[in-house]
Amino acid sequence: MTPRDAIDIRPVSEDGLREWTRALSTGFLRSPEVSDVELEARRGQFLPARTLGAFDGGRCVATFRSFPQELSVGGGATVPADAISNVTVSPTHRRRGILTRMMAQDLAAAKDRGDVVATLIAAEYPIYGRYGFGPATWTSEWTIDVPRTGLDPRWAGPTDGGRIDLVDAEDVRKLGPELHARLARQQPGAVSRDERWWQVNTGVVRFGGSWDEPFYAVYRSADGEVDGLVSYEADDKWEAKQPQDTADVNWLIAATPAAERALWQYLCSIDWITKVKTGWRAPDDLLPFFLPDPRAARLTAHADWLWVRILDVVRALEARPYDSGSGTGGRGLVLDVVDADGFAGGRYRLDVSAEGVGSCTPGSRDAAELTLDVRELAALWLGDESAVRLAALGRVREERAGAARVADALLRTSRRPWCPDIF
């Protein structure tokens, strides 16, 4: 076994990208063969200083990549994030501290750059808490039994003056970015989509294998505004001369409830479609209640999704809006934040004005009212988790009775945060 200190962790050169990609595929249990098509796609996202590899001799045995991202905190505000992806360790080199070294190197660089948080989608739950990450959003998936919905089978289009049209991939690349920007401004937890995202998700950039062009549909409101887009595929299944097709939604984004409702009803109205798989949605999605019989939407998955690691407590707490109508204006809370890695620990006083604007003071000399680890702060930060619940679980500690309820009044949001993307 190679000693830990003999494994070299370093940025990957462009010449080493094929070997790095081979290690990435190995870690994710895919064929280690790297095609020229995949290599070219990887090259398009390559950031030399932020693409790390661990090398044992000349062989890459672990991978790690980060890239710049904007994370929505609601109210039109965003914070710069260090988005982490492509994390693997080959099975021959696990349990040697390789990920810990790569993570420490990347988070230190992110802190120096001025990123407020780091983000990732965790393949496995137990891994990232030890690096200060906490689950900040959750996601759910439903399967709709179309015949049970109670929707009018004679439905022929929206009755609100809007319309739905099938469009091509080129139209999606033109219409999608502005629509997504509108959604992100109002949706805490949404992350930025650059031009490359739209290219990958419409088949311009491919990572190998075949590309089956999906269907795309757009909802336009009565005044012609593009308020919704959906990408979906369908199988071809018949039983006893009866169609039993399933529509699989790749993604659906909508800036208004009317657009959401119309697109789901459209999917449920397509001839031969008897099931609709929704793809990953917000855990409090409106979808089931768009249906006359909400039980027709069966919950088939529910899991943690976007994990956040706070690097700058002051900027994180001051960036997000607070509910000025909840009676929290003029209230404050003193937090003792524990961070074993030293990025964000300390005592902070959060004050919220009557207008819903937060002010965070580091190094407060006031007595702490709530003590919590930085990972629990991440779970609370966007408004999804309850401090009262975490206190009951023993994961936050009240230093003053009632402090957890104050934290909930300050931090929780009326709708749950949601990240529509995987990265």
mmCIF file of N, CA, C and O in Angstrom, residues 86-119:
data_model
loop_
_atom_site.group_PDB
_atom_site.id
_atom_site.type_symbol
_atom_site.label_atom_id
_atom_site.label_comp_id
_atom_site.label_asym_id
_atom_site.label_seq_id
_atom_site.Cartn_x
_atom_site.Cartn_y
_atom_site.Cartn_z
ATOM 1 N N ASN A 86 -18.022 15.806 -9.646
ATOM 2 C CA ASN A 86 -17.061 14.820 -10.156
ATOM 3 C C ASN A 86 -16.100 14.330 -9.077
ATOM 4 O O ASN A 86 -14.902 14.154 -9.315
ATOM 5 N N VAL A 87 -16.621 14.091 -7.880
ATOM 6 C CA VAL A 87 -15.810 13.628 -6.759
ATOM 7 C C VAL A 87 -15.799 12.096 -6.746
ATOM 8 O O VAL A 87 -16.840 11.465 -6.597
ATOM 9 N N THR A 88 -14.623 11.509 -6.921
ATOM 10 C CA THR A 88 -14.494 10.052 -6.840
ATOM 11 C C THR A 88 -13.170 9.676 -6.192
ATOM 12 O O THR A 88 -12.201 10.441 -6.242
ATOM 13 N N VAL A 89 -13.144 8.495 -5.601
ATOM 14 C CA VAL A 89 -11.905 7.857 -5.158
ATOM 15 C C VAL A 89 -11.969 6.418 -5.648
ATOM 16 O O VAL A 89 -12.967 5.718 -5.418
ATOM 17 N N SER A 90 -10.947 5.966 -6.335
ATOM 18 C CA SER A 90 -10.934 4.598 -6.859
ATOM 19 C C SER A 90 -11.011 3.590 -5.711
ATOM 20 O O SER A 90 -10.483 3.846 -4.613
ATOM 21 N N PRO A 91 -11.653 2.443 -5.925
ATOM 22 C CA PRO A 91 -11.841 1.479 -4.831
ATOM 23 C C PRO A 91 -10.538 0.951 -4.240
ATOM 24 O O PRO A 91 -10.531 0.491 -3.103
ATOM 25 N N THR A 92 -9.441 1.045 -4.976
ATOM 26 C CA THR A 92 -8.146 0.596 -4.463
ATOM 27 C C THR A 92 -7.522 1.583 -3.492
ATOM 28 O O THR A 92 -6.541 1.264 -2.816
ATOM 29 N N HIS A 93 -8.085 2.819 -3.411
ATOM 30 C CA HIS A 93 -7.432 3.860 -2.616
ATOM 31 C C HIS A 93 -8.376 4.532 -1.620
ATOM 32 O O HIS A 93 -8.090 5.631 -1.135
ATOM 33 N N ARG A 94 -9.466 3.871 -1.287
ATOM 34 C CA ARG A 94 -10.397 4.440 -0.320
ATOM 35 C C ARG A 94 -9.830 4.366 1.092
ATOM 36 O O ARG A 94 -8.913 3.615 1.374
ATOM 37 N N ARG A 95 -10.380 5.236 1.958
ATOM 38 C CA ARG A 95 -10.034 5.277 3.377
ATOM 39 C C ARG A 95 -8.567 5.655 3.612
ATOM 40 O O ARG A 95 -7.936 5.178 4.529
ATOM 41 N N ARG A 96 -8.047 6.525 2.767
ATOM 42 C CA ARG A 96 -6.671 7.004 2.970
ATOM 43 C C ARG A 96 -6.609 8.527 3.124
ATOM 44 O O ARG A 96 -5.543 9.121 3.023
ATOM 45 N N GLY A 97 -7.760 9.159 3.309
ATOM 46 C CA GLY A 97 -7.774 10.597 3.522
ATOM 47 C C GLY A 97 -7.625 11.420 2.256
ATOM 48 O O GLY A 97 -7.387 12.636 2.335
ATOM 49 N N ILE A 98 -7.793 10.791 1.077
ATOM 50 C CA ILE A 98 -7.587 11.525 -0.173
ATOM 51 C C ILE A 98 -8.666 12.592 -0.366
ATOM 52 O O ILE A 98 -8.365 13.740 -0.687
ATOM 53 N N LEU A 99 -9.938 12.217 -0.172
ATOM 54 C CA LEU A 99 -11.008 13.200 -0.323
ATOM 55 C C LEU A 99 -10.845 14.337 0.673
ATOM 56 O O LEU A 99 -11.066 15.502 0.342
ATOM 57 N N THR A 100 -10.462 14.026 1.896
ATOM 58 C CA THR A 100 -10.273 15.069 2.909
ATOM 59 C C THR A 100 -9.237 16.085 2.452
ATOM 60 O O THR A 100 -9.424 17.303 2.598
ATOM 61 N N ARG A 101 -8.162 15.624 1.864
ATOM 62 C CA ARG A 101 -7.115 16.534 1.387
ATOM 63 C C ARG A 101 -7.603 17.378 0.208
ATOM 64 O O ARG A 101 -7.353 18.583 0.144
ATOM 65 N N MET A 102 -8.305 16.753 -0.728
ATOM 66 C CA MET A 102 -8.814 17.498 -1.884
ATOM 67 C C MET A 102 -9.854 18.527 -1.453
ATOM 68 O O MET A 102 -9.850 19.668 -1.929
ATOM 69 N N MET A 103 -10.744 18.132 -0.550
ATOM 70 C CA MET A 103 -11.776 19.045 -0.082
ATOM 71 C C MET A 103 -11.159 20.232 0.655
ATOM 72 O O MET A 103 -11.568 21.389 0.445
ATOM 73 N N ALA A 104 -10.187 19.974 1.516
ATOM 74 C CA ALA A 104 -9.548 21.063 2.263
ATOM 75 C C ALA A 104 -8.882 22.049 1.314
ATOM 76 O O ALA A 104 -8.966 23.274 1.499
ATOM 77 N N GLN A 105 -8.225 21.543 0.284
ATOM 78 C CA GLN A 105 -7.552 22.403 -0.685
ATOM 79 C C GLN A 105 -8.564 23.261 -1.437
ATOM 80 O O GLN A 105 -8.367 24.478 -1.624
ATOM 81 N N ASP A 106 -9.666 22.663 -1.864
ATOM 82 C CA ASP A 106 -10.665 23.404 -2.638
ATOM 83 C C ASP A 106 -11.396 24.431 -1.781
ATOM 84 O O ASP A 106 -11.607 25.572 -2.210
ATOM 85 N N LEU A 107 -11.799 24.061 -0.565
ATOM 86 C CA LEU A 107 -12.530 25.000 0.290
ATOM 87 C C LEU A 107 -11.662 26.181 0.699
ATOM 88 O O LEU A 107 -12.151 27.316 0.789
ATOM 89 N N ALA A 108 -10.369 25.937 0.948
ATOM 90 C CA ALA A 108 -9.466 27.043 1.278
ATOM 91 C C ALA A 108 -9.365 28.013 0.115
ATOM 92 O O ALA A 108 -9.379 29.245 0.299
ATOM 93 N N ALA A 109 -9.284 27.474 -1.107
ATOM 94 C CA ALA A 109 -9.218 28.345 -2.288
ATOM 95 C C ALA A 109 -10.524 29.120 -2.462
ATOM 96 O O ALA A 109 -10.518 30.299 -2.825
ATOM 97 N N ALA A 110 -11.656 28.457 -2.203
ATOM 98 C CA ALA A 110 -12.955 29.132 -2.313
ATOM 99 C C ALA A 110 -13.073 30.265 -1.305
ATOM 100 O O ALA A 110 -13.576 31.349 -1.619
ATOM 101 N N LYS A 111 -12.638 30.023 -0.097
ATOM 102 C CA LYS A 111 -12.661 31.063 0.938
ATOM 103 C C LYS A 111 -11.796 32.252 0.526
ATOM 104 O O LYS A 111 -12.202 33.413 0.657
ATOM 105 N N ASP A 112 -10.618 31.971 -0.015
ATOM 106 C CA ASP A 112 -9.726 33.042 -0.461
ATOM 107 C C ASP A 112 -10.326 33.829 -1.627
ATOM 108 O O ASP A 112 -10.094 35.039 -1.755
ATOM 109 N N ARG A 113 -11.096 33.152 -2.487
ATOM 110 C CA ARG A 113 -11.726 33.831 -3.627
ATOM 111 C C ARG A 113 -12.866 34.727 -3.190
ATOM 112 O O ARG A 113 -13.299 35.608 -3.941
ATOM 113 N N GLY A 114 -13.399 34.480 -2.024
ATOM 114 C CA GLY A 114 -14.543 35.253 -1.562
ATOM 115 C C GLY A 114 -15.876 34.585 -1.808
ATOM 116 O O GLY A 114 -16.924 35.236 -1.708
ATOM 117 N N ASP A 115 -15.880 33.287 -2.106
ATOM 118 C CA ASP A 115 -17.150 32.570 -2.233
ATOM 119 C C ASP A 115 -17.836 32.513 -0.871
ATOM 120 O O ASP A 115 -17.192 32.281 0.162
ATOM 121 N N VAL A 116 -19.140 32.706 -0.869
ATOM 122 C CA VAL A 116 -19.895 32.720 0.390
ATOM 123 C C VAL A 116 -20.174 31.304 0.875
ATOM 124 O O VAL A 116 -20.167 31.028 2.075
ATOM 125 N N VAL A 117 -20.428 30.399 -0.073
ATOM 126 C CA VAL A 117 -20.739 29.008 0.267
ATOM 127 C C VAL A 117 -20.086 28.083 -0.748
ATOM 128 O O VAL A 117 -19.654 28.510 -1.823
ATOM 129 N N ALA A 118 -20.027 26.809 -0.404
ATOM 130 C CA ALA A 118 -19.746 25.751 -1.373
ATOM 131 C C ALA A 118 -21.009 24.907 -1.480
ATOM 132 O O ALA A 118 -21.781 24.794 -0.521
ATOM 133 N N THR A 119 -21.232 24.326 -2.660
ATOM 134 C CA THR A 119 -22.435 23.535 -2.906
ATOM 135 C C THR A 119 -22.073 22.210 -3.565
ATOM 136 O O THR A 119 -21.047 22.108 -4.241
#
